Amino acid sequence: MTPLGLKNTGLGSRGSGKPSGPRAPRSRAPRGCHGHLPGDGLRTKMAEEKDREGTEAIVAEFHKKIKDAFEVFDHETNNTVDVREIGTIIRSLGCCPTEGELHDFIAEVEEEEPTGYIRYEKFLPVMTRVLLERKYRPIAEDVLLRAFEVSLFLKRKWKKCYLLQLILNQIPSITGTT
């Protein structure tokens, strides 16, 4: 009913045939031969390009971090590091491989004739892949925190025991007894 008490016929005030109430639903955009909207291919290409640019930025950032970490241990500035430093480099990049995983990694980047040194050119692609795949998970923060708490607890206990041992060793000299 209208405010004047008349029945709403759904026609406009002049009977134009257009409903005066809520709008009718719009028709869908015409679809292509496979049900895709026109321009979908362009949107897909743009999304793929954006993803590729994002991935390239991530890879570039990883390369910089890897290079910086590698250079810390490249004491002779000849793009090589001692094989014994590889674990430290990997851990400095936020990865925590097991000893077995570390041996496998070293085997992958080592020369065919092991020289005891790892070349940056061989290290970079393997380490990049490890970081992209998040292969060696870092140790959880709560586990690290518990390890430090235990370490501090043991250190305090050891100091107390050591101090007690020193005191006990000094008692005979203080009392004059042996």
mmCIF file of C-alpha atoms in Angstrom:
data_model
loop_
_atom_site.group_PDB
_atom_site.id
_atom_site.type_symbol
_atom_site.label_atom_id
_atom_site.label_comp_id
_atom_site.label_asym_id
_atom_site.label_seq_id
_atom_site.Cartn_x
_atom_site.Cartn_y
_atom_site.Cartn_z
ATOM 1 C CA MET A 1 0.000 0.000 0.000
ATOM 2 C CA THR A 2 1.124 3.530 -0.726
ATOM 3 C CA PRO A 3 0.995 6.298 1.821
ATOM 4 C CA LEU A 4 -2.395 7.339 0.359
ATOM 5 C CA GLY A 5 -3.750 3.852 0.863
ATOM 6 C CA LEU A 6 -3.660 2.886 -2.814
ATOM 7 C CA LYS A 7 -2.477 -0.503 -3.936
ATOM 8 C CA ASN A 8 1.061 -0.538 -5.390
ATOM 9 C CA THR A 9 0.868 -2.081 -8.846
ATOM 10 C CA GLY A 10 4.609 -2.002 -9.353
ATOM 11 C CA LEU A 11 4.250 0.487 -12.180
ATOM 12 C CA GLY A 12 5.709 3.961 -12.107
ATOM 13 C CA SER A 13 3.495 6.990 -11.525
ATOM 14 C CA ARG A 14 2.754 7.347 -15.248
ATOM 15 C CA GLY A 15 2.272 3.655 -15.931
ATOM 16 C CA SER A 16 5.452 3.459 -17.946
ATOM 17 C CA GLY A 17 5.811 -0.223 -17.368
ATOM 18 C CA LYS A 18 8.954 0.278 -15.314
ATOM 19 C CA PRO A 19 8.745 -0.947 -11.754
ATOM 20 C CA SER A 20 8.865 1.776 -9.150
ATOM 21 C CA GLY A 21 10.065 -0.586 -6.440
ATOM 22 C CA PRO A 22 13.506 -2.179 -6.108
ATOM 23 C CA ARG A 23 15.547 -2.460 -9.269
ATOM 24 C CA ALA A 24 15.456 -5.602 -11.283
ATOM 25 C CA PRO A 25 18.687 -7.651 -11.207
ATOM 26 C CA ARG A 26 21.182 -6.734 -13.912
ATOM 27 C CA SER A 27 21.920 -9.194 -16.597
ATOM 28 C CA ARG A 28 25.309 -10.846 -16.457
ATOM 29 C CA ALA A 29 28.093 -9.716 -18.750
ATOM 30 C CA PRO A 30 28.372 -11.732 -21.930
ATOM 31 C CA ARG A 31 30.705 -14.680 -21.589
ATOM 32 C CA GLY A 32 33.239 -15.953 -24.087
ATOM 33 C CA CYS A 33 33.327 -19.405 -25.616
ATOM 34 C CA HIS A 34 34.680 -21.057 -22.431
ATOM 35 C CA GLY A 35 32.660 -19.057 -19.929
ATOM 36 C CA HIS A 36 35.397 -16.464 -19.331
ATOM 37 C CA LEU A 37 34.685 -12.778 -19.178
ATOM 38 C CA PRO A 38 36.212 -10.626 -21.902
ATOM 39 C CA GLY A 39 39.568 -9.371 -20.621
ATOM 40 C CA ASP A 40 40.127 -12.355 -18.288
ATOM 41 C CA GLY A 41 43.269 -13.281 -20.233
ATOM 42 C CA LEU A 42 44.680 -9.808 -19.701
ATOM 43 C CA ARG A 43 43.890 -9.946 -15.970
ATOM 44 C CA THR A 44 45.524 -13.360 -15.712
ATOM 45 C CA LYS A 45 48.650 -12.153 -17.501
ATOM 46 C CA MET A 46 48.815 -9.088 -15.263
ATOM 47 C CA ALA A 47 48.438 -11.245 -12.135
ATOM 48 C CA GLU A 48 51.138 -13.637 -13.357
ATOM 49 C CA GLU A 49 53.464 -10.721 -14.091
ATOM 50 C CA LYS A 50 52.822 -9.256 -10.643
ATOM 51 C CA ASP A 51 53.533 -12.657 -9.038
ATOM 52 C CA ARG A 52 56.729 -13.006 -11.070
ATOM 53 C CA GLU A 53 57.865 -9.516 -10.039
ATOM 54 C CA GLY A 54 57.140 -10.367 -6.395
ATOM 55 C CA THR A 55 59.080 -13.620 -6.659
ATOM 56 C CA GLU A 56 61.978 -11.854 -8.354
ATOM 57 C CA ALA A 57 62.063 -9.299 -5.528
ATOM 58 C CA ILE A 58 62.108 -12.082 -2.924
ATOM 59 C CA VAL A 59 64.890 -13.913 -4.778
ATOM 60 C CA ALA A 60 66.903 -10.680 -5.077
ATOM 61 C CA GLU A 61 66.523 -10.104 -1.332
ATOM 62 C CA PHE A 62 67.633 -13.693 -0.615
ATOM 63 C CA HIS A 63 70.659 -13.263 -2.905
ATOM 64 C CA LYS A 64 71.715 -10.145 -1.009
ATOM 65 C CA LYS A 65 71.364 -11.877 2.372
ATOM 66 C CA ILE A 66 73.265 -14.927 1.128
ATOM 67 C CA LYS A 67 76.044 -12.783 -0.353
ATOM 68 C CA ASP A 68 76.360 -10.756 2.869
ATOM 69 C CA ALA A 69 76.541 -13.898 5.018
ATOM 70 C CA PHE A 70 79.016 -15.571 2.655
ATOM 71 C CA GLU A 71 81.302 -12.523 2.563
ATOM 72 C CA VAL A 72 81.663 -12.549 6.352
ATOM 73 C CA PHE A 73 83.524 -15.871 6.073
ATOM 74 C CA ASP A 74 85.293 -15.191 2.764
ATOM 75 C CA HIS A 75 88.506 -14.099 4.491
ATOM 76 C CA GLU A 76 90.608 -14.097 1.311
ATOM 77 C CA THR A 77 87.905 -12.310 -0.755
ATOM 78 C CA ASN A 78 88.132 -14.931 -3.494
ATOM 79 C CA ASN A 79 84.482 -16.073 -3.352
ATOM 80 C CA THR A 80 85.296 -19.198 -1.327
ATOM 81 C CA VAL A 81 84.726 -20.184 2.280
ATOM 82 C CA ASP A 82 86.066 -23.008 4.401
ATOM 83 C CA VAL A 83 83.678 -25.953 4.291
ATOM 84 C CA ARG A 84 83.616 -25.940 8.129
ATOM 85 C CA GLU A 85 81.909 -22.509 8.046
ATOM 86 C CA ILE A 86 78.940 -23.596 5.904
ATOM 87 C CA GLY A 87 76.820 -24.620 8.897
ATOM 88 C CA THR A 88 77.385 -21.235 10.530
ATOM 89 C CA ILE A 89 76.465 -19.411 7.310
ATOM 90 C CA ILE A 90 73.296 -21.459 6.878
ATOM 91 C CA ARG A 91 72.269 -20.877 10.503
ATOM 92 C CA SER A 92 72.959 -17.142 10.175
ATOM 93 C CA LEU A 93 70.346 -17.147 7.401
ATOM 94 C CA GLY A 94 67.716 -18.479 9.802
ATOM 95 C CA CYS A 95 67.911 -22.163 8.885
ATOM 96 C CA CYS A 96 68.612 -24.973 11.338
ATOM 97 C CA PRO A 97 69.580 -28.127 9.458
ATOM 98 C CA THR A 98 70.364 -31.352 11.273
ATOM 99 C CA GLU A 99 73.910 -32.687 10.985
ATOM 100 C CA GLY A 100 72.740 -35.138 8.306
ATOM 101 C CA GLU A 101 71.032 -32.387 6.315
ATOM 102 C CA LEU A 102 74.158 -30.257 6.634
ATOM 103 C CA HIS A 103 76.325 -33.108 5.270
ATOM 104 C CA ASP A 104 73.887 -33.542 2.357
ATOM 105 C CA PHE A 105 73.987 -29.791 1.661
ATOM 106 C CA ILE A 106 77.787 -29.749 1.691
ATOM 107 C CA ALA A 107 77.904 -32.764 -0.629
ATOM 108 C CA GLU A 108 75.660 -30.882 -3.051
ATOM 109 C CA VAL A 109 77.773 -27.706 -3.138
ATOM 110 C CA GLU A 110 81.223 -29.269 -2.836
ATOM 111 C CA GLU A 111 83.497 -29.649 -5.842
ATOM 112 C CA GLU A 112 83.860 -33.077 -7.461
ATOM 113 C CA GLU A 113 87.383 -33.135 -6.010
ATOM 114 C CA PRO A 114 86.815 -31.812 -2.471
ATOM 115 C CA THR A 115 89.226 -28.966 -1.723
ATOM 116 C CA GLY A 116 87.939 -28.018 1.726
ATOM 117 C CA TYR A 117 86.459 -24.828 0.285
ATOM 118 C CA ILE A 118 83.026 -23.994 -1.100
ATOM 119 C CA ARG A 119 82.664 -21.591 -4.035
ATOM 120 C CA TYR A 120 80.020 -18.889 -3.900
ATOM 121 C CA GLU A 121 78.805 -19.768 -7.414
ATOM 122 C CA LYS A 122 77.858 -23.259 -6.236
ATOM 123 C CA PHE A 123 76.552 -22.135 -2.847
ATOM 124 C CA LEU A 124 74.193 -19.388 -4.090
ATOM 125 C CA PRO A 125 71.657 -21.423 -6.135
ATOM 126 C CA VAL A 126 71.440 -24.240 -3.591
ATOM 127 C CA MET A 127 71.008 -21.862 -0.652
ATOM 128 C CA THR A 128 68.442 -19.817 -2.602
ATOM 129 C CA ARG A 129 66.413 -22.968 -3.225
ATOM 130 C CA VAL A 130 66.646 -23.904 0.471
ATOM 131 C CA LEU A 131 65.339 -20.478 1.509
ATOM 132 C CA LEU A 132 62.547 -20.455 -1.082
ATOM 133 C CA GLU A 133 61.412 -23.943 -0.064
ATOM 134 C CA ARG A 134 61.859 -23.149 3.643
ATOM 135 C CA LYS A 135 63.666 -26.452 3.812
ATOM 136 C CA TYR A 136 65.408 -26.227 7.186
ATOM 137 C CA ARG A 137 62.924 -24.875 9.690
ATOM 138 C CA PRO A 138 64.283 -22.606 12.408
ATOM 139 C CA ILE A 139 64.053 -23.794 15.971
ATOM 140 C CA ALA A 140 60.857 -22.591 17.631
ATOM 141 C CA GLU A 141 61.254 -19.594 19.939
ATOM 142 C CA ASP A 142 59.813 -21.414 22.954
ATOM 143 C CA VAL A 143 62.361 -24.209 22.524
ATOM 144 C CA LEU A 144 65.223 -21.690 22.356
ATOM 145 C CA LEU A 145 63.873 -19.865 25.383
ATOM 146 C CA ARG A 146 63.680 -23.103 27.387
ATOM 147 C CA ALA A 147 67.231 -23.996 26.340
ATOM 148 C CA PHE A 148 68.518 -20.637 27.596
ATOM 149 C CA GLU A 149 66.548 -20.982 30.829
ATOM 150 C CA VAL A 150 68.030 -24.425 31.448
ATOM 151 C CA SER A 151 71.476 -23.125 30.557
ATOM 152 C CA LEU A 152 71.162 -20.211 32.993
ATOM 153 C CA PHE A 153 69.806 -22.527 35.697
ATOM 154 C CA LEU A 154 72.720 -24.931 35.270
ATOM 155 C CA LYS A 155 75.209 -22.075 35.183
ATOM 156 C CA ARG A 156 73.854 -20.713 38.495
ATOM 157 C CA LYS A 157 73.929 -24.186 40.043
ATOM 158 C CA TRP A 158 77.470 -24.750 38.825
ATOM 159 C CA LYS A 159 78.603 -21.397 40.263
ATOM 160 C CA LYS A 160 77.018 -22.257 43.618
ATOM 161 C CA CYS A 161 78.686 -25.669 43.618
ATOM 162 C CA TYR A 162 82.007 -24.134 42.602
ATOM 163 C CA LEU A 163 81.766 -21.481 45.327
ATOM 164 C CA LEU A 164 80.849 -24.142 47.876
ATOM 165 C CA GLN A 165 83.838 -26.234 46.750
ATOM 166 C CA LEU A 166 86.146 -23.218 47.126
ATOM 167 C CA ILE A 167 84.799 -22.522 50.600
ATOM 168 C CA LEU A 168 85.142 -26.147 51.624
ATOM 169 C CA ASN A 169 88.726 -26.185 50.322
ATOM 170 C CA GLN A 170 89.512 -23.073 52.366
ATOM 171 C CA ILE A 171 88.053 -24.362 55.662
ATOM 172 C CA PRO A 172 91.112 -26.466 56.584
ATOM 173 C CA SER A 173 93.435 -23.492 56.078
ATOM 174 C CA ILE A 174 91.177 -21.216 58.110
ATOM 175 C CA THR A 175 90.772 -23.636 61.021
ATOM 176 C CA GLY A 176 94.351 -24.729 60.866
ATOM 177 C CA THR A 177 93.404 -28.393 60.370
ATOM 178 C CA THR A 178 94.373 -30.566 57.503
#
